CSV table of C-alpha atoms and ligand atoms in Angstrom, one decimal:
chain,number,residue,atom,x,y,z
A,211,UNK,CA,0.0,0.0,0.0
A,212,UNK,CA,1.1,3.5,-0.7
A,213,UNK,CA,0.0,6.8,0.7
A,214,UNK,CA,-2.4,8.7,-1.7
A,215,UNK,CA,-1.4,12.4,-1.9
A,216,UNK,CA,-4.1,15.1,-1.8
A,217,UNK,CA,-4.8,18.2,-3.7
A,218,UNK,CA,-2.1,20.8,-3.0
A,219,UNK,CA,0.8,18.3,-3.2
A,220,UNK,CA,3.1,19.6,-6.0
A,221,UNK,CA,3.6,16.1,-7.6
A,222,UNK,CA,0.0,16.2,-8.7
A,223,UNK,CA,0.9,19.0,-11.1
A,224,UNK,CA,3.9,17.2,-12.6
A,225,UNK,CA,3.8,15.8,-16.1
A,226,UNK,CA,5.2,12.3,-15.9
A,227,UNK,CA,7.9,11.0,-18.2
A,228,UNK,CA,7.1,7.9,-20.3
A,229,UNK,CA,7.9,4.5,-18.9
A,230,UNK,CA,10.7,3.0,-20.9
A,231,UNK,CA,11.1,-0.6,-19.7
A,232,UNK,CA,9.1,-2.5,-17.2
A,233,UNK,CA,11.7,-2.9,-14.5
A,234,UNK,CA,11.1,-4.8,-11.2
A,235,UNK,CA,10.6,-1.4,-9.5
A,236,UNK,CA,7.9,-0.6,-12.0
A,237,UNK,CA,6.2,-4.0,-11.4
A,238,UNK,CA,6.3,-3.4,-7.7
A,239,UNK,CA,4.8,0.1,-8.2
A,240,UNK,CA,2.0,-1.4,-10.3
A,241,UNK,CA,1.2,-4.0,-7.7
A,242,UNK,CA,1.2,-1.4,-4.9
A,243,UNK,CA,-1.0,1.0,-6.9
A,244,UNK,CA,-3.6,-1.8,-7.6
A,245,UNK,CA,-3.6,-2.6,-3.9
A,246,UNK,CA,-3.9,1.0,-2.9
A,247,UNK,CA,-6.7,1.6,-5.5
A,248,UNK,CA,-8.7,-1.3,-4.1
A,249,UNK,CA,-8.1,-0.3,-0.5
A,250,UNK,CA,-9.6,3.1,-1.2
A,251,UNK,CA,-12.4,1.7,-3.4
A,252,UNK,CA,-11.2,3.8,-6.3
A,253,UNK,CA,-12.0,3.2,-10.0
A,254,UNK,CA,-8.5,4.4,-11.0
A,255,UNK,CA,-5.2,5.6,-9.6
A,256,UNK,CA,-2.4,7.5,-11.3
A,257,UNK,CA,1.3,7.2,-10.4
A,258,UNK,CA,1.3,11.0,-9.4
A,259,UNK,CA,-1.3,10.1,-6.7
A,260,UNK,CA,1.2,7.9,-4.9
A,261,UNK,CA,3.9,10.6,-5.3
A,262,UNK,CA,5.6,9.4,-8.5
A,263,UNK,CA,5.5,11.5,-11.6
A,264,UNK,CA,5.3,8.8,-14.4
A,265,UNK,CA,3.1,7.9,-17.3
A,266,UNK,CA,1.5,5.0,-15.4
A,267,UNK,CA,-2.1,4.4,-14.3
A,268,UNK,CA,-4.2,1.5,-13.0
A,269,UNK,CA,-8.0,1.2,-13.5
A,270,UNK,CA,-10.7,-1.2,-12.4
A,271,UNK,CA,-14.4,-0.3,-13.1
A,272,UNK,CA,-15.8,-3.7,-11.8
A,273,UNK,CA,-16.9,-2.2,-8.5
A,274,UNK,CA,-19.4,0.2,-10.3
A,275,UNK,CA,-22.6,-1.5,-11.4
A,276,UNK,CA,-24.9,1.4,-12.0
A,277,UNK,CA,-22.7,3.1,-14.7
A,278,UNK,CA,-22.0,0.9,-17.7
A,279,UNK,CA,-18.7,0.6,-19.5
A,280,UNK,CA,-17.9,-0.9,-23.0
A,281,UNK,CA,-14.7,-2.1,-24.7
A,282,UNK,CA,-14.0,-3.0,-28.3
A,283,UNK,CA,-10.9,-4.8,-29.4
A,284,UNK,CA,-10.2,-4.8,-33.2
A,285,UNK,CA,-13.8,-3.7,-33.9
A,286,UNK,CA,-15.4,-6.4,-31.7
A,287,UNK,CA,-17.2,-5.8,-28.4
A,288,UNK,CA,-15.4,-7.6,-25.5
A,289,UNK,CA,-16.1,-8.3,-21.9
A,290,UNK,CA,-14.9,-5.3,-19.8
A,291,UNK,CA,-14.4,-7.4,-16.7
A,292,UNK,CA,-11.8,-9.6,-18.5
A,293,UNK,CA,-9.5,-6.6,-18.9
A,294,UNK,CA,-9.6,-5.5,-15.2
A,295,UNK,CA,-7.5,-4.5,-13.5
A,296,UNK,CA,-6.3,-2.5,-16.5
A,297,UNK,CA,-2.7,-1.2,-16.4
A,298,UNK,CA,-1.8,1.5,-18.9
A,299,UNK,CA,1.7,2.9,-19.5
A,300,UNK,CA,2.2,5.9,-21.7
A,301,UNK,CA,-1.5,6.1,-22.7
A,302,UNK,CA,-2.5,8.2,-25.8
A,303,UNK,CA,-6.2,9.1,-26.2
A,304,UNK,CA,-8.2,9.9,-29.4
A,305,UNK,CA,-11.8,11.1,-28.8
A,306,UNK,CA,-14.4,9.3,-31.0
A,307,UNK,CA,-17.6,11.0,-29.8
A,308,UNK,CA,-18.7,14.4,-28.5
A,309,UNK,CA,-18.3,15.2,-24.8
A,310,UNK,CA,-21.0,14.2,-22.3
A,311,UNK,CA,-21.5,15.4,-18.8
A,312,UNK,CA,-21.0,12.9,-15.9
A,313,UNK,CA,-20.2,12.9,-12.2
A,314,UNK,CA,-16.6,12.4,-11.1
A,315,UNK,CA,-14.6,12.0,-7.9
A,316,UNK,CA,-10.9,11.6,-7.2
A,317,UNK,CA,-9.0,9.9,-4.4
A,318,UNK,CA,-6.8,13.1,-4.2
A,319,UNK,CA,-10.0,15.1,-3.5
A,320,UNK,CA,-11.8,13.3,-0.7
A,321,UNK,CA,-15.6,14.0,-0.6
A,322,UNK,CA,-15.5,16.3,-3.6
A,323,UNK,CA,-17.7,15.3,-6.5
A,324,UNK,CA,-18.8,17.3,-9.6
A,325,UNK,CA,-19.9,17.0,-13.2
A,326,UNK,CA,-17.2,17.0,-15.9
A,327,UNK,CA,-17.6,17.0,-19.7
A,328,UNK,CA,-15.6,14.3,-21.5
A,329,UNK,CA,-15.9,12.5,-24.8
A,330,UNK,CA,-18.2,9.5,-24.4
A,331,UNK,CA,-16.1,7.2,-26.5
A,332,UNK,CA,-12.3,7.1,-27.1
A,333,UNK,CA,-9.6,5.1,-28.7
A,334,UNK,CA,-6.6,4.3,-26.4
A,335,UNK,CA,-3.1,3.2,-27.4
A,336,UNK,CA,-0.7,2.3,-24.6
A,337,UNK,CA,1.7,-0.3,-23.3
A,338,UNK,CA,0.3,-2.9,-20.9
A,339,UNK,CA,2.0,-4.1,-17.7
A,340,UNK,CA,4.3,-6.3,-19.8
A,341,UNK,CA,5.4,-3.4,-21.9
A,342,UNK,CA,3.4,-4.7,-24.9
A,343,UNK,CA,1.6,-2.2,-27.1
A,344,UNK,CA,-2.2,-2.4,-26.9
A,345,UNK,CA,-5.0,-0.6,-28.7
A,346,UNK,CA,-8.7,-0.6,-27.9
A,347,UNK,CA,-11.8,1.6,-28.0
A,348,UNK,CA,-14.0,2.1,-25.0
A,349,UNK,CA,-17.1,4.0,-23.8
A,350,UNK,CA,-19.1,4.9,-20.7
A,351,UNK,CA,-17.5,4.9,-17.3
A,352,UNK,CA,-14.3,3.2,-18.5
A,353,UNK,CA,-13.7,5.9,-21.1
A,354,UNK,CA,-14.3,8.6,-18.4
A,355,UNK,CA,-12.0,6.9,-15.9
A,356,UNK,CA,-9.2,6.5,-18.5
A,357,UNK,CA,-9.4,10.2,-19.5
A,358,UNK,CA,-9.4,11.3,-15.8
A,359,UNK,CA,-6.3,9.1,-15.1
A,360,UNK,CA,-4.5,10.1,-18.3
A,361,UNK,CA,-5.0,13.7,-17.3
A,362,UNK,CA,-3.3,13.0,-14.0
A,363,UNK,CA,-0.2,11.7,-15.9
A,364,UNK,CA,0.1,15.1,-17.5
A,365,UNK,CA,-0.4,17.1,-14.3
A,366,UNK,CA,-4.1,17.9,-15.2
A,367,UNK,CA,-6.7,17.6,-12.5
A,368,UNK,CA,-10.5,17.2,-12.8
A,369,UNK,CA,-11.1,20.6,-11.3
A,370,UNK,CA,-9.4,22.0,-14.5
A,371,UNK,CA,-12.2,20.4,-16.6
A,372,UNK,CA,-15.1,21.7,-14.5
A,373,UNK,CA,-17.2,24.7,-15.5
A,374,UNK,CA,-16.3,27.9,-13.9
A,375,UNK,CA,-19.6,28.0,-12.0
A,376,UNK,CA,-19.0,24.5,-10.5
A,377,UNK,CA,-15.5,25.3,-9.6
A,378,UNK,CA,-16.6,28.6,-7.9
A,379,UNK,CA,-19.1,26.6,-5.9
A,380,UNK,CA,-16.4,24.2,-4.8
A,381,UNK,CA,-13.9,27.0,-4.0
A,382,UNK,CA,-14.3,26.9,-0.2
A,383,UNK,CA,-13.9,23.1,-0.1
A,384,UNK,CA,-10.9,23.2,-2.4
A,385,UNK,CA,-9.2,25.9,-0.3
A,386,UNK,CA,-9.9,24.0,2.9
A,387,UNK,CA,-8.4,20.8,1.3
A,388,UNK,CA,-5.3,22.6,0.2
A,389,UNK,CA,-4.7,23.9,3.7
A,390,UNK,CA,-5.3,20.5,5.2
A,391,UNK,CA,-2.8,19.0,2.7
A,392,UNK,CA,-0.2,21.6,3.8
A,393,UNK,CA,-0.5,20.5,7.4
A,394,UNK,CA,-0.5,16.8,6.5
A,395,UNK,CA,2.7,17.2,4.5
A,396,UNK,CA,4.4,19.0,7.3
A,397,UNK,CA,3.5,16.1,9.6
A,398,UNK,CA,4.8,13.5,7.2
A,399,UNK,CA,8.1,15.3,6.9
A,400,UNK,CA,8.6,15.5,10.7
B,527,LIG,ZN1,-8.1,11.5,-9.8
């Protein structure tokens, strides 16, 4: 298990370099991230969220039953569950459909939820946990989760994608969280 860093921690704003080879250290990081994601009942976790700026994310949408996901491999619909947990290194995303509005949360923003617009369907190219190139299309919650996580890898947070009105409404909560993070980080250092 690794500690999940919260909003206000500088690493969340760092763009991660691509993963070159899957070393034992990367394998360990992947295993730790999956365990940490499950422990926090998250749908996804980016390396930045455990304090490492890297193009690496883990995702598992199986815990969510009320928001459907779809996946297509080489033009054929496949069973989403079979691909979970999904590990993506160096993901690249191409939108295939117009944006839709949907609710999002983030383990680095406890108890903050808001609507965010994102393309409903995307194509993803990446390397898997073995360093093998993969390509697939996906929709629904899975597409949303991958876009949220891929943003993290580039130092982009879901608050950056919210409408100005929503972000203004959240401003007091965000300011409070940032202050709390400052105090927590001080404690961790001591
Ligand atoms: Zn997040």
